[in-house]
């Protein structure tokens, strides 16, 4: 089975009609919203904060009494009588207001003689829900806000209605420059959802899933199946949530993966199906997994690896949001062994280089096992920042790999370093290391030797952690785009916890390559498995949508 890694891509195959429907509402990447400090001194521009590029919201106003969203009005609407609904975001001088909804912002203007409305907004708390009716006007020359989609116009208020007054003291303000701590935002999620970033995430996610369904059903004739959430407990795998019943001693468990039902569907002649399913796992959160998450599960009969890879590549080309950078037409492929040798993980981050380098030949005199290996990673200027904190962190992480010896060094004089290391490796080994490591000047070196799996896994962890540390110092390392890659040819077995024991590298429902079947009895650790299960099904999960 090949593993699909995180990436950024752009659909290219979508019909024109679908592009129009699924155009994202917000076209700026995260963390791009800022309060402008370069606006004209005239206080007329109270809405200078909106620099997001919101596209027109088609069909957003049907069945409602608003006539436009707060991002749709343009110069061509001047003279129209419109109705807007949203949240009061700003007010200045009891005359200039900004109304915000989930799509954007619009500036409002209160008439000089409308004293009643001026008095009302003077005491009206921000985030109150309001409804206004008025006429669209052009802004005076010199007061146009070019950073805002609706920056050329404003609405002269005729009627002003408070639909729901907010509390005077909200837990936090909807301001990008003073965001509250995440714990507080999670506690008051209904307020946090008003941030433009949260609005963007929800709408882009909706568009993405809709596009996936459209492609799989309309273009590929897949069946969208909803499998049960309550299931019986299954041994092995992730820890499951238990659901008690009214019958003593009997219970359900929440499914940890929808793939548990694939055998019935494939055997029942549903030869291609998918589902966008909720999965539940009673275990600690990780960066790509939570106790409850969404998974796209695609399964097919009568196919092979190439068919599955082509399907996933075409699906993502079709459905990926256009706000992100484009995908390569075809994704590169590397084997499991290549991934471990170069990146120390079967989930390699290809957004930056700094590969693992093999130096086993220089350290072979230290070999204590048949599976001995030695590797290093070298970081040179400007990526030299081996502080005490990161050294201690990496030292703690190295304890998770007891079969590997770990050396981390900040080197300013290579001659002195090789002289010190001769006490560990010997002079002959240091001479070979000197030939392998082509470094000049200041450098950071991570070197590990011992059991191959522990060595490469340790350095793979160091590679990720150290780059995160360097980027936290303001030094750019990672590419802004994501790089997809298929990782193939995973081992079928790995050493078990018991001596001379084996366990499945992935899960027990995988089959070896046909040409490797003869090794099953003699050399099982040399077997590699394919994306072919006993029911001729293929599973390609894409996690955390």
Short mmCIF file of C-alpha atoms in Angstrom, two decimals:
data_model
loop_
_atom_site.label_atom_id
_atom_site.label_comp_id
_atom_site.label_asym_id
_atom_site.label_seq_id
_atom_site.Cartn_x
_atom_site.Cartn_y
_atom_site.Cartn_z
CA UNK A 1 0.00 0.00 0.00
CA UNK A 2 1.33 3.42 -0.87
CA UNK A 3 1.05 6.23 1.60
CA UNK A 4 -0.09 9.67 0.51
CA UNK A 5 1.72 12.49 2.25
CA UNK A 6 0.58 16.07 2.95
CA UNK A 7 0.89 18.52 0.10
CA UNK A 8 -0.54 21.58 -1.55
CA UNK A 9 -2.15 21.39 -4.96
CA UNK A 10 -4.49 23.10 -7.40
CA UNK A 11 -7.28 21.55 -9.40
CA UNK A 12 -6.98 21.83 -13.15
CA UNK A 13 -9.63 19.48 -14.48
CA UNK A 14 -12.78 21.04 -13.05
CA UNK A 15 -15.49 22.16 -15.50
CA UNK A 16 -15.97 25.91 -15.77
CA UNK A 17 -19.39 25.77 -14.14
CA UNK A 18 -18.02 23.98 -11.09
CA UNK A 19 -15.13 26.43 -10.78
CA UNK A 20 -17.63 29.24 -10.46
CA UNK A 21 -19.64 27.45 -7.80
CA UNK A 22 -16.64 26.38 -5.74
CA UNK A 23 -14.54 29.54 -5.93
CA UNK A 24 -13.32 30.09 -2.33
CA UNK A 25 -14.72 33.01 -0.42
CA UNK A 26 -11.34 34.10 0.86
CA UNK A 27 -8.26 34.09 -1.32
CA UNK A 28 -5.52 35.05 1.11
CA UNK A 29 -3.37 32.52 2.92
CA UNK A 30 -3.47 32.26 6.74
CA UNK A 31 -2.03 35.01 8.90
CA UNK A 32 -2.27 37.56 6.10
CA UNK A 33 -4.83 39.86 7.70
CA UNK A 34 -3.29 42.99 9.21
CA UNK A 35 -4.47 46.36 10.40
CA UNK A 36 -3.09 48.88 7.95
CA UNK A 37 -0.82 51.58 9.33
CA UNK A 38 -0.50 53.42 6.01
CA UNK A 39 -4.06 54.66 5.52
CA UNK A 40 -4.80 58.36 4.94
CA UNK A 41 -4.97 60.42 8.07
CA UNK A 42 -8.64 61.20 7.38
CA UNK A 43 -10.69 59.21 9.88
CA UNK A 44 -13.24 58.50 7.18
CA UNK A 45 -11.53 55.17 6.43
CA UNK A 46 -12.52 53.23 9.52
CA UNK A 47 -12.59 49.89 7.67
CA UNK A 48 -8.94 49.73 6.66
CA UNK A 49 -8.56 46.30 8.25
CA UNK A 50 -10.12 44.40 5.40
CA UNK A 51 -7.49 43.32 2.93
CA UNK A 52 -8.91 39.88 2.23
CA UNK A 53 -9.91 39.06 -1.34
CA UNK A 54 -13.47 37.81 -1.06
CA UNK A 55 -15.05 36.54 -4.24
CA UNK A 56 -18.70 37.26 -5.13
CA UNK A 57 -21.09 35.08 -3.17
CA UNK A 58 -23.58 33.67 -5.66
CA UNK A 59 -26.86 32.39 -4.27
CA UNK A 60 -25.96 33.50 -0.75
CA UNK A 61 -28.97 35.79 -0.49
CA UNK A 62 -31.84 33.65 -1.73
CA UNK A 63 -34.50 32.93 0.90
CA UNK A 64 -33.26 35.82 3.10
CA UNK A 65 -34.28 39.45 3.48
CA UNK A 66 -30.79 40.73 2.84
CA UNK A 67 -30.11 41.70 -0.76
CA UNK A 68 -26.31 41.44 -0.68
CA UNK A 69 -23.61 40.03 1.56
CA UNK A 70 -21.07 42.44 3.02
CA UNK A 71 -18.50 41.72 0.31
CA UNK A 72 -20.60 42.04 -2.87
CA UNK A 73 -21.27 45.75 -3.32
CA UNK A 74 -19.26 47.50 -6.05
CA UNK A 75 -19.29 50.78 -7.93
CA UNK A 76 -21.86 49.40 -10.37
CA UNK A 77 -24.30 49.07 -7.46
CA UNK A 78 -24.27 52.82 -6.76
CA UNK A 79 -27.80 54.15 -6.48
CA UNK A 80 -29.35 50.82 -5.47
CA UNK A 81 -31.40 50.47 -2.32
CA UNK A 82 -29.96 47.50 -0.44
CA UNK A 83 -30.41 45.57 2.79
CA UNK A 84 -27.40 44.20 4.68
CA UNK A 85 -27.27 42.01 7.78
CA UNK A 86 -24.28 41.23 9.94
CA UNK A 87 -22.24 42.04 13.01
CA UNK A 88 -21.20 45.52 14.06
CA UNK A 89 -17.40 45.52 13.80
CA UNK A 90 -16.37 49.19 14.20
CA UNK A 91 -17.86 52.60 14.68
CA UNK A 92 -16.27 56.01 14.73
CA UNK A 93 -17.64 59.41 15.65
CA UNK A 94 -21.12 57.80 15.93
CA UNK A 95 -21.30 58.26 12.17
CA UNK A 96 -19.10 55.76 10.36
CA UNK A 97 -19.79 52.06 10.93
CA UNK A 98 -18.44 48.79 9.56
CA UNK A 99 -20.75 45.80 9.24
CA UNK A 100 -19.21 42.34 8.90
CA UNK A 101 -20.63 38.96 7.96
CA UNK A 102 -19.07 35.64 7.00
CA UNK A 103 -18.10 36.98 3.58
CA UNK A 104 -16.57 40.41 4.14
CA UNK A 105 -17.06 44.00 5.31
CA UNK A 106 -18.98 47.08 4.18
CA UNK A 107 -18.78 50.64 5.46
CA UNK A 108 -21.98 52.35 6.56
CA UNK A 109 -22.68 56.06 6.88
CA UNK A 110 -25.25 57.64 9.21
CA UNK A 111 -26.96 60.84 8.02
CA UNK A 112 -26.03 63.98 9.93
CA UNK A 113 -29.68 64.66 10.79
CA UNK A 114 -30.34 61.08 11.97
CA UNK A 115 -29.69 61.84 15.64
CA UNK A 116 -31.67 58.82 16.85
CA UNK A 117 -29.40 56.32 15.08
CA UNK A 118 -26.29 58.21 16.17
CA UNK A 119 -27.36 57.97 19.80
CA UNK A 120 -28.16 54.28 19.37
CA UNK A 121 -24.76 53.30 17.95
CA UNK A 122 -23.00 55.39 20.58
CA UNK A 123 -23.89 52.80 23.23
CA UNK A 124 -24.32 49.74 21.02
CA UNK A 125 -21.66 47.09 21.82
CA UNK A 126 -19.48 45.70 19.08
CA UNK A 127 -20.55 42.28 17.73
CA UNK A 128 -24.23 43.17 18.01
CA UNK A 129 -26.24 41.76 15.12
CA UNK A 130 -27.75 44.51 12.99
CA UNK A 131 -29.87 44.97 9.89
CA UNK A 132 -29.56 48.10 7.78
CA UNK A 133 -31.34 49.36 4.70
CA UNK A 134 -29.92 52.19 2.66
CA UNK A 135 -28.60 53.51 -0.61
CA UNK A 136 -25.22 52.65 -2.11
CA UNK A 137 -22.99 55.69 -2.62
CA UNK A 138 -19.52 56.17 -4.03
CA UNK A 139 -16.93 57.26 -1.52
CA UNK A 140 -15.38 60.70 -1.95
CA UNK A 141 -12.15 60.89 -3.91
CA UNK A 142 -9.13 60.29 -1.69
CA UNK A 143 -11.19 58.18 0.73
CA UNK A 144 -11.38 54.99 -1.34
CA UNK A 145 -9.97 51.97 0.46
CA UNK A 146 -8.05 49.99 -2.17
CA UNK A 147 -7.34 47.19 0.30
CA UNK A 148 -11.02 46.34 0.60
CA UNK A 149 -13.28 44.67 -1.94
CA UNK A 150 -16.08 47.11 -1.14
CA UNK A 151 -13.67 50.00 -0.64
CA UNK A 152 -15.10 52.17 -3.42
CA UNK A 153 -18.61 52.35 -1.96
CA UNK A 154 -20.52 52.81 1.25
CA UNK A 155 -24.16 52.54 2.27
CA UNK A 156 -26.06 55.60 3.48
CA UNK A 157 -28.32 54.27 6.22
CA UNK A 158 -32.07 54.81 5.93
CA UNK A 159 -33.25 52.29 8.55
CA UNK A 160 -31.17 50.73 11.31
CA UNK A 161 -32.40 47.75 13.32
CA UNK A 162 -30.69 45.87 16.15
CA UNK A 163 -31.53 42.20 15.74
CA UNK A 164 -29.54 41.03 18.75
CA UNK A 165 -27.59 43.21 21.14
CA UNK A 166 -24.25 41.79 22.32
CA UNK A 167 -22.99 41.88 25.88
CA UNK A 168 -20.97 44.92 26.82
CA UNK A 169 -17.98 42.80 27.82
CA UNK A 170 -17.33 39.86 25.53
CA UNK A 171 -14.67 37.28 26.49
CA UNK A 172 -12.45 38.60 23.67
CA UNK A 173 -12.61 40.89 20.65
CA UNK A 174 -12.65 39.77 17.02
CA UNK A 175 -9.36 41.44 16.20
CA UNK A 176 -6.50 39.75 14.36
CA UNK A 177 -3.91 41.82 16.20
CA UNK A 178 -5.09 40.76 19.67
CA UNK A 179 -6.24 37.17 19.38
CA UNK A 180 -7.00 35.45 22.67
CA UNK A 181 -5.30 32.28 23.84
CA UNK A 182 -6.56 29.16 22.12
CA UNK A 183 -8.07 27.72 25.29
CA UNK A 184 -10.30 30.76 25.69
CA UNK A 185 -11.21 30.74 22.01
CA UNK A 186 -12.21 27.08 22.23
CA UNK A 187 -14.35 27.79 25.28
CA UNK A 188 -16.26 30.45 23.37
CA UNK A 189 -16.15 28.76 19.99
CA UNK A 190 -19.21 30.56 18.65
CA UNK A 191 -17.28 33.83 18.93
CA UNK A 192 -14.06 32.39 17.58
CA UNK A 193 -15.88 31.20 14.45
CA UNK A 194 -16.38 34.83 13.47
CA UNK A 195 -12.67 35.28 12.65
CA UNK A 196 -12.03 35.42 8.92
CA UNK A 197 -9.55 32.56 9.14
CA UNK A 198 -12.15 30.29 10.73
CA UNK A 199 -14.74 31.36 8.18
CA UNK A 200 -12.29 30.60 5.38
CA UNK A 201 -11.43 27.16 6.77
CA UNK A 202 -15.07 26.13 7.05
CA UNK A 203 -15.98 27.28 3.55
CA UNK A 204 -12.88 25.90 1.82
CA UNK A 205 -13.40 22.56 3.56
CA UNK A 206 -17.02 22.51 2.37
CA UNK A 207 -15.97 23.27 -1.21
CA UNK A 208 -13.25 20.61 -1.12
CA UNK A 209 -15.53 17.83 0.10
CA UNK A 210 -18.23 18.81 -2.36
CA UNK A 211 -15.74 18.69 -5.22
CA UNK A 212 -14.49 15.27 -4.11
CA UNK A 213 -18.02 13.91 -4.05
CA UNK A 214 -18.75 15.43 -7.45
CA UNK A 215 -15.70 13.85 -9.05
CA UNK A 216 -16.07 10.40 -7.49
CA UNK A 217 -19.81 10.10 -8.14
CA UNK A 218 -20.31 11.97 -11.43
CA UNK A 219 -16.99 11.29 -13.14
CA UNK A 220 -16.02 7.86 -11.77
CA UNK A 221 -19.37 6.25 -10.85
CA UNK A 222 -18.42 5.58 -7.22
CA UNK A 223 -21.14 4.90 -4.66
CA UNK A 224 -21.27 7.14 -1.60
CA UNK A 225 -21.87 4.72 1.29
CA UNK A 226 -22.49 5.57 4.93
CA UNK A 227 -21.35 2.74 7.20
CA UNK A 228 -22.42 2.30 10.84
CA UNK A 229 -20.78 4.25 13.62
CA UNK A 230 -21.58 1.69 16.33
CA UNK A 231 -19.65 -1.54 15.92
CA UNK A 232 -18.28 -4.36 18.01
CA UNK A 233 -14.90 -3.94 19.66
CA UNK A 234 -12.00 -5.21 17.56
CA UNK A 235 -8.68 -6.46 18.96
CA UNK A 236 -5.48 -4.64 18.07
CA UNK A 237 -5.17 -1.31 16.37
CA UNK A 238 -6.13 1.94 18.04
CA UNK A 239 -7.87 2.17 21.39
CA UNK A 240 -11.63 2.42 20.92
CA UNK A 241 -14.32 4.41 22.69
CA UNK A 242 -16.81 2.14 24.47
CA UNK A 243 -20.55 2.85 24.26
CA UNK A 244 -22.62 1.13 27.00
CA UNK A 245 -26.06 -0.30 26.25
CA UNK A 246 -29.11 -1.02 28.40
CA UNK A 247 -28.19 -4.73 28.40
CA UNK A 248 -25.77 -5.61 31.24
CA UNK A 249 -22.35 -6.67 30.04
CA UNK A 250 -23.02 -5.70 26.42
CA UNK A 251 -21.64 -2.65 24.69
CA UNK A 252 -20.70 -1.11 21.35
CA UNK A 253 -17.51 0.62 20.35
CA UNK A 254 -17.21 3.66 18.10
CA UNK A 255 -15.52 2.69 14.84
CA UNK A 256 -11.85 3.59 14.67
CA UNK A 257 -11.88 3.28 10.88
CA UNK A 258 -14.62 2.84 8.26
CA UNK A 259 -12.45 0.29 6.50
CA UNK A 260 -13.73 -2.37 8.87
CA UNK A 261 -16.79 -2.76 6.67
CA UNK A 262 -15.01 -2.99 3.33
CA UNK A 263 -15.18 -6.78 3.09
CA UNK A 264 -19.01 -6.80 3.14
CA UNK A 265 -19.24 -4.09 0.49
CA UNK A 266 -16.68 -5.65 -1.84
CA UNK A 267 -18.11 -9.14 -1.39
CA UNK A 268 -21.57 -7.67 -1.99
CA UNK A 269 -20.53 -6.50 -5.49
CA UNK A 270 -20.23 -2.81 -4.58
CA UNK A 271 -17.07 -2.71 -6.66
CA UNK A 272 -16.22 0.95 -5.99
CA UNK A 273 -17.36 3.05 -3.09
CA UNK A 274 -16.21 5.89 -0.91
CA UNK A 275 -17.28 7.63 2.24
CA UNK A 276 -16.33 10.77 4.08
CA UNK A 277 -16.56 9.27 7.53
CA UNK A 278 -16.05 10.16 11.15
CA UNK A 279 -13.49 8.04 12.96
CA UNK A 280 -13.01 7.75 16.73
CA UNK A 281 -9.85 6.73 18.55
CA UNK A 282 -9.43 6.92 22.29
CA UNK A 283 -5.80 7.99 22.24
CA UNK A 284 -3.66 11.09 22.52
CA UNK A 285 -3.80 13.74 19.81
CA UNK A 286 -1.10 14.10 17.18
CA UNK A 287 -0.49 16.67 14.49
CA UNK A 288 -2.41 14.58 11.94
CA UNK A 289 -4.82 12.72 14.21
CA UNK A 290 -7.35 13.59 16.89
CA UNK A 291 -9.71 11.48 19.01
CA UNK A 292 -12.41 12.36 16.46
CA UNK A 293 -11.49 13.13 12.87
CA UNK A 294 -12.75 12.94 9.28
CA UNK A 295 -11.34 10.47 6.79
CA UNK A 296 -11.95 10.02 3.10
CA UNK A 297 -12.04 6.27 2.48
CA UNK A 298 -11.89 5.10 -1.16
CA UNK A 299 -12.10 1.43 -2.10
CA UNK A 300 -12.07 -0.39 -5.43
CA UNK A 301 -12.12 -3.95 -6.70
CA UNK A 302 -10.27 -5.27 -9.74
CA UNK A 303 -7.45 -2.74 -9.75
CA UNK A 304 -3.77 -2.37 -8.97
CA UNK A 305 -1.36 0.17 -7.51
CA UNK A 306 -1.19 2.22 -10.69
CA UNK A 307 -4.97 2.51 -10.89
CA UNK A 308 -5.24 3.72 -7.31
CA UNK A 309 -2.45 6.25 -7.68
CA UNK A 310 -3.95 7.65 -10.88
CA UNK A 311 -7.36 7.96 -9.21
CA UNK A 312 -6.01 9.85 -6.20
CA UNK A 313 -3.89 12.18 -8.33
CA UNK A 314 -6.80 13.02 -10.63
CA UNK A 315 -9.18 13.46 -7.68
CA UNK A 316 -6.87 15.93 -5.97
CA UNK A 317 -6.16 17.82 -9.17
CA UNK A 318 -9.91 18.22 -9.57
CA UNK A 319 -10.86 19.13 -6.03
CA UNK A 320 -7.98 21.04 -4.47
CA UNK A 321 -8.76 24.70 -3.62
CA UNK A 322 -7.42 27.23 -6.11
CA UNK A 323 -6.13 29.44 -3.27
CA UNK A 324 -3.26 26.98 -2.84
CA UNK A 325 -0.22 26.41 -5.00
CA UNK A 326 -0.58 23.91 -7.86
CA UNK A 327 0.25 20.23 -7.75
CA UNK A 328 2.59 18.40 -10.07
CA UNK A 329 0.60 16.49 -12.67
CA UNK A 330 2.01 13.20 -11.37
CA UNK A 331 3.46 12.59 -7.92
CA UNK A 332 6.99 11.20 -7.54
CA UNK A 333 7.46 7.75 -6.04
CA UNK A 334 10.12 6.50 -3.64
CA UNK A 335 10.40 3.18 -1.85
CA UNK A 336 10.12 2.73 1.89
CA UNK A 337 13.84 1.98 2.09
CA UNK A 338 14.72 5.15 0.16
CA UNK A 339 12.51 7.22 2.43
CA UNK A 340 14.14 5.81 5.56
CA UNK A 341 17.66 6.14 4.13
CA UNK A 342 17.23 9.79 3.09
CA UNK A 343 14.69 11.16 5.57
CA UNK A 344 14.57 8.75 8.51
CA UNK A 345 10.79 8.31 8.25
CA UNK A 346 8.18 6.74 5.99
CA UNK A 347 6.36 10.11 6.04
CA UNK A 348 9.13 12.37 4.68
CA UNK A 349 8.80 16.13 4.59
CA UNK A 350 10.14 17.11 1.17
CA UNK A 351 9.74 20.85 1.65
CA UNK A 352 13.41 21.10 2.58
CA UNK A 353 16.62 19.21 1.90
CA UNK A 354 19.21 18.19 4.53
CA UNK A 355 19.16 14.47 3.83
CA UNK A 356 20.67 11.74 5.97
CA UNK A 357 24.15 10.75 4.79
CA UNK A 358 25.50 7.22 5.12
CA UNK A 359 28.87 6.94 6.89
CA UNK A 360 28.71 3.28 7.91
CA UNK A 361 32.01 2.55 6.19
CA UNK A 362 33.79 4.97 8.53
CA UNK A 363 32.29 3.51 11.71
CA UNK A 364 32.18 -0.20 10.95
CA UNK A 365 34.76 -0.96 13.66
CA UNK A 366 32.09 0.04 16.19
CA UNK A 367 29.63 -2.54 14.84
CA UNK A 368 28.01 -4.70 17.50
CA UNK A 369 25.05 -6.06 15.47
CA UNK A 370 24.51 -7.49 12.01
CA UNK A 371 22.18 -4.59 11.26
CA UNK A 372 24.78 -1.94 12.13
CA UNK A 373 24.68 1.45 10.39
CA UNK A 374 25.97 4.98 10.86
CA UNK A 375 24.49 8.18 9.40
CA UNK A 376 24.87 11.92 9.84
CA UNK A 377 23.09 15.18 8.95
CA UNK A 378 25.07 18.36 8.35
CA UNK A 379 23.73 21.91 8.68
CA UNK A 380 25.93 24.78 7.53
CA UNK A 381 25.53 28.55 7.63
CA UNK A 382 23.05 30.20 7.86
CA UNK A 383 21.37 27.23 9.57
CA UNK A 384 23.76 26.99 12.50
CA UNK A 385 21.86 27.56 15.73
CA UNK A 386 22.51 24.71 18.16
CA UNK A 387 21.31 26.29 21.37
CA UNK A 388 21.29 24.60 24.76
CA UNK A 389 17.53 24.17 24.66
CA UNK A 390 17.45 22.29 21.36
CA UNK A 391 20.43 20.16 22.42
CA UNK A 392 18.60 19.09 25.57
CA UNK A 393 15.43 18.39 23.63
CA UNK A 394 17.22 16.21 21.09
CA UNK A 395 19.05 14.41 23.86
CA UNK A 396 15.71 13.54 25.48
CA UNK A 397 14.32 12.36 22.15
CA UNK A 398 17.36 10.16 21.56
CA UNK A 399 16.39 8.15 24.62
CA UNK A 400 13.48 6.76 22.60
CA UNK A 401 16.04 4.98 20.41
CA UNK A 402 18.16 2.97 22.86
CA UNK A 403 19.93 0.97 20.16
CA UNK A 404 21.53 4.09 18.66
CA UNK A 405 24.45 6.17 19.95
CA UNK A 406 23.95 9.88 19.33
CA UNK A 407 26.46 12.71 18.85
CA UNK A 408 25.48 16.34 18.31
CA UNK A 409 28.13 19.00 17.79
CA UNK A 410 28.46 22.63 16.86
CA UNK A 411 31.74 22.78 14.96
CA UNK A 412 33.81 25.88 14.33
CA UNK A 413 37.15 24.12 13.80
CA UNK A 414 36.90 20.79 11.98
CA UNK A 415 40.50 19.85 12.64
CA UNK A 416 39.97 20.06 16.40
CA UNK A 417 36.68 18.16 16.15
CA UNK A 418 38.22 15.24 14.26
CA UNK A 419 41.04 15.16 16.81
CA UNK A 420 38.50 14.85 19.64
CA UNK A 421 36.44 12.22 17.78
CA UNK A 422 39.51 10.05 17.17
CA UNK A 423 39.07 8.89 20.76
CA UNK A 424 35.63 7.54 19.83
CA UNK A 425 36.06 6.30 16.26
CA UNK A 426 39.80 5.89 15.96
CA UNK A 427 42.17 7.78 13.69
CA UNK A 428 41.50 5.61 10.65
CA UNK A 429 37.74 6.07 10.92
CA UNK A 430 38.16 9.82 11.39
CA UNK A 431 40.24 9.98 8.23
CA UNK A 432 37.40 8.32 6.31
CA UNK A 433 34.85 10.66 7.93
CA UNK A 434 36.96 13.63 6.87
CA UNK A 435 36.75 12.44 3.28
CA UNK A 436 32.97 11.90 3.49
CA UNK A 437 32.03 15.16 5.19
CA UNK A 438 32.75 18.08 2.93
CA UNK A 439 32.20 20.98 5.30
CA UNK A 440 33.81 24.34 5.74
CA UNK A 441 33.45 26.84 8.54
CA UNK A 442 30.69 26.83 11.15
CA UNK A 443 28.47 23.76 11.05
CA UNK A 444 26.08 21.68 13.12
CA UNK A 445 26.52 17.92 12.86
CA UNK A 446 24.20 15.18 14.10
CA UNK A 447 25.70 11.69 13.92
CA UNK A 448 24.25 8.38 15.09
CA UNK A 449 25.45 4.78 14.90
CA UNK A 450 24.06 1.43 16.00
CA UNK A 451 20.95 -0.49 14.89
CA UNK A 452 19.90 0.70 11.42
CA UNK A 453 16.21 1.29 12.22
CA UNK A 454 16.98 3.20 15.44
CA UNK A 455 19.74 5.26 13.79
CA UNK A 456 17.75 6.49 10.80
CA UNK A 457 14.60 7.05 12.87
CA UNK A 458 16.54 9.11 15.42
CA UNK A 459 18.16 11.28 12.76
CA UNK A 460 14.83 11.65 10.97
CA UNK A 461 13.40 13.05 14.20
CA UNK A 462 16.41 15.34 14.64
CA UNK A 463 16.00 16.58 11.07
CA UNK A 464 12.43 17.72 11.71
CA UNK A 465 12.97 19.11 15.20
CA UNK A 466 16.10 21.05 14.34
CA UNK A 467 14.55 22.64 11.26
CA UNK A 468 11.53 23.69 13.32
CA UNK A 469 13.96 25.24 15.82
CA UNK A 470 15.89 27.08 13.09
CA UNK A 471 12.71 28.47 11.55
CA UNK A 472 11.61 29.67 15.00
CA UNK A 473 14.75 31.85 14.94
CA UNK A 474 13.48 33.57 11.79
CA UNK A 475 15.62 31.61 9.30
CA UNK A 476 13.63 30.34 6.32
CA UNK A 477 14.19 26.66 5.56
CA UNK A 478 10.98 25.10 4.28
CA UNK A 479 9.44 25.71 0.88
CA UNK A 480 6.04 27.43 1.02
CA UNK A 481 4.44 24.80 -1.19
CA UNK A 482 3.76 21.20 -0.26
CA UNK A 483 5.39 18.30 -2.08
CA UNK A 484 3.39 15.08 -2.59
CA UNK A 485 5.15 11.75 -2.80
CA UNK A 486 4.07 8.13 -2.95
CA UNK A 487 6.01 5.83 -0.62
CA UNK A 488 5.90 2.25 -1.87
CA UNK A 489 7.25 -1.22 -1.04
CA UNK A 490 6.76 -1.31 2.71
CA UNK A 491 8.10 -4.33 4.61
CA UNK A 492 5.46 -6.96 5.29
CA UNK A 493 6.87 -7.83 8.73
CA UNK A 494 9.08 -6.27 11.36
CA UNK A 495 10.69 -7.66 14.49
CA UNK A 496 8.23 -8.25 17.30
CA UNK A 497 8.53 -7.41 20.96
CA UNK A 498 9.39 -11.02 21.82
CA UNK A 499 12.71 -12.56 20.83
CA UNK A 500 12.62 -14.04 17.31
CA UNK A 501 9.04 -12.88 16.96
CA UNK A 502 7.42 -11.04 14.05
CA UNK A 503 4.61 -8.57 13.75
CA UNK A 504 2.86 -6.91 10.81
CA UNK A 505 4.49 -3.69 9.71
CA UNK A 506 1.12 -2.21 8.73
CA UNK A 507 -1.76 -4.62 9.45
CA UNK A 508 -2.30 -8.37 9.02
CA UNK A 509 -4.55 -8.03 5.95
CA UNK A 510 -1.78 -7.33 3.46
CA UNK A 511 -0.23 -9.71 0.97
CA UNK A 512 3.40 -9.99 -0.18
CA UNK A 513 4.61 -9.30 -3.67
CA UNK A 514 3.96 -12.46 -5.72
CA UNK A 515 7.65 -12.86 -6.52
CA UNK A 516 8.50 -12.73 -2.79
CA UNK A 517 6.12 -15.45 -1.59
CA UNK A 518 8.93 -18.01 -1.49
CA UNK A 519 10.67 -15.99 1.25
CA UNK A 520 7.72 -16.29 3.63
CA UNK A 521 9.12 -19.36 5.41
CA UNK A 522 12.83 -18.64 5.12
CA UNK A 523 13.42 -14.87 5.25
CA UNK A 524 10.13 -13.15 6.19
CA UNK A 525 11.83 -9.84 7.05
CA UNK A 526 12.76 -9.45 3.39
CA UNK A 527 9.14 -9.54 2.24
CA UNK A 528 7.45 -6.42 0.89
CA UNK A 529 3.71 -5.98 0.67
CA UNK A 530 1.50 -4.66 -2.07
CA UNK A 531 -1.75 -2.68 -2.13
CA UNK A 532 -3.70 -5.86 -2.69
CA UNK A 533 -5.90 -7.43 -0.05
CA UNK A 534 -7.66 -10.76 -0.06
CA UNK A 535 -10.88 -9.22 -1.41
CA UNK A 536 -9.08 -7.39 -4.25
CA UNK A 537 -9.77 -4.06 -2.61
CA UNK A 538 -7.68 -0.94 -2.42
CA UNK A 539 -7.72 1.49 0.48
CA UNK A 540 -6.40 5.01 0.12
CA UNK A 541 -7.15 7.04 3.24
CA UNK A 542 -6.54 10.78 3.35
CA UNK A 543 -6.57 11.90 6.94
CA UNK A 544 -7.67 15.06 8.69
CA UNK A 545 -9.49 16.91 5.96
#
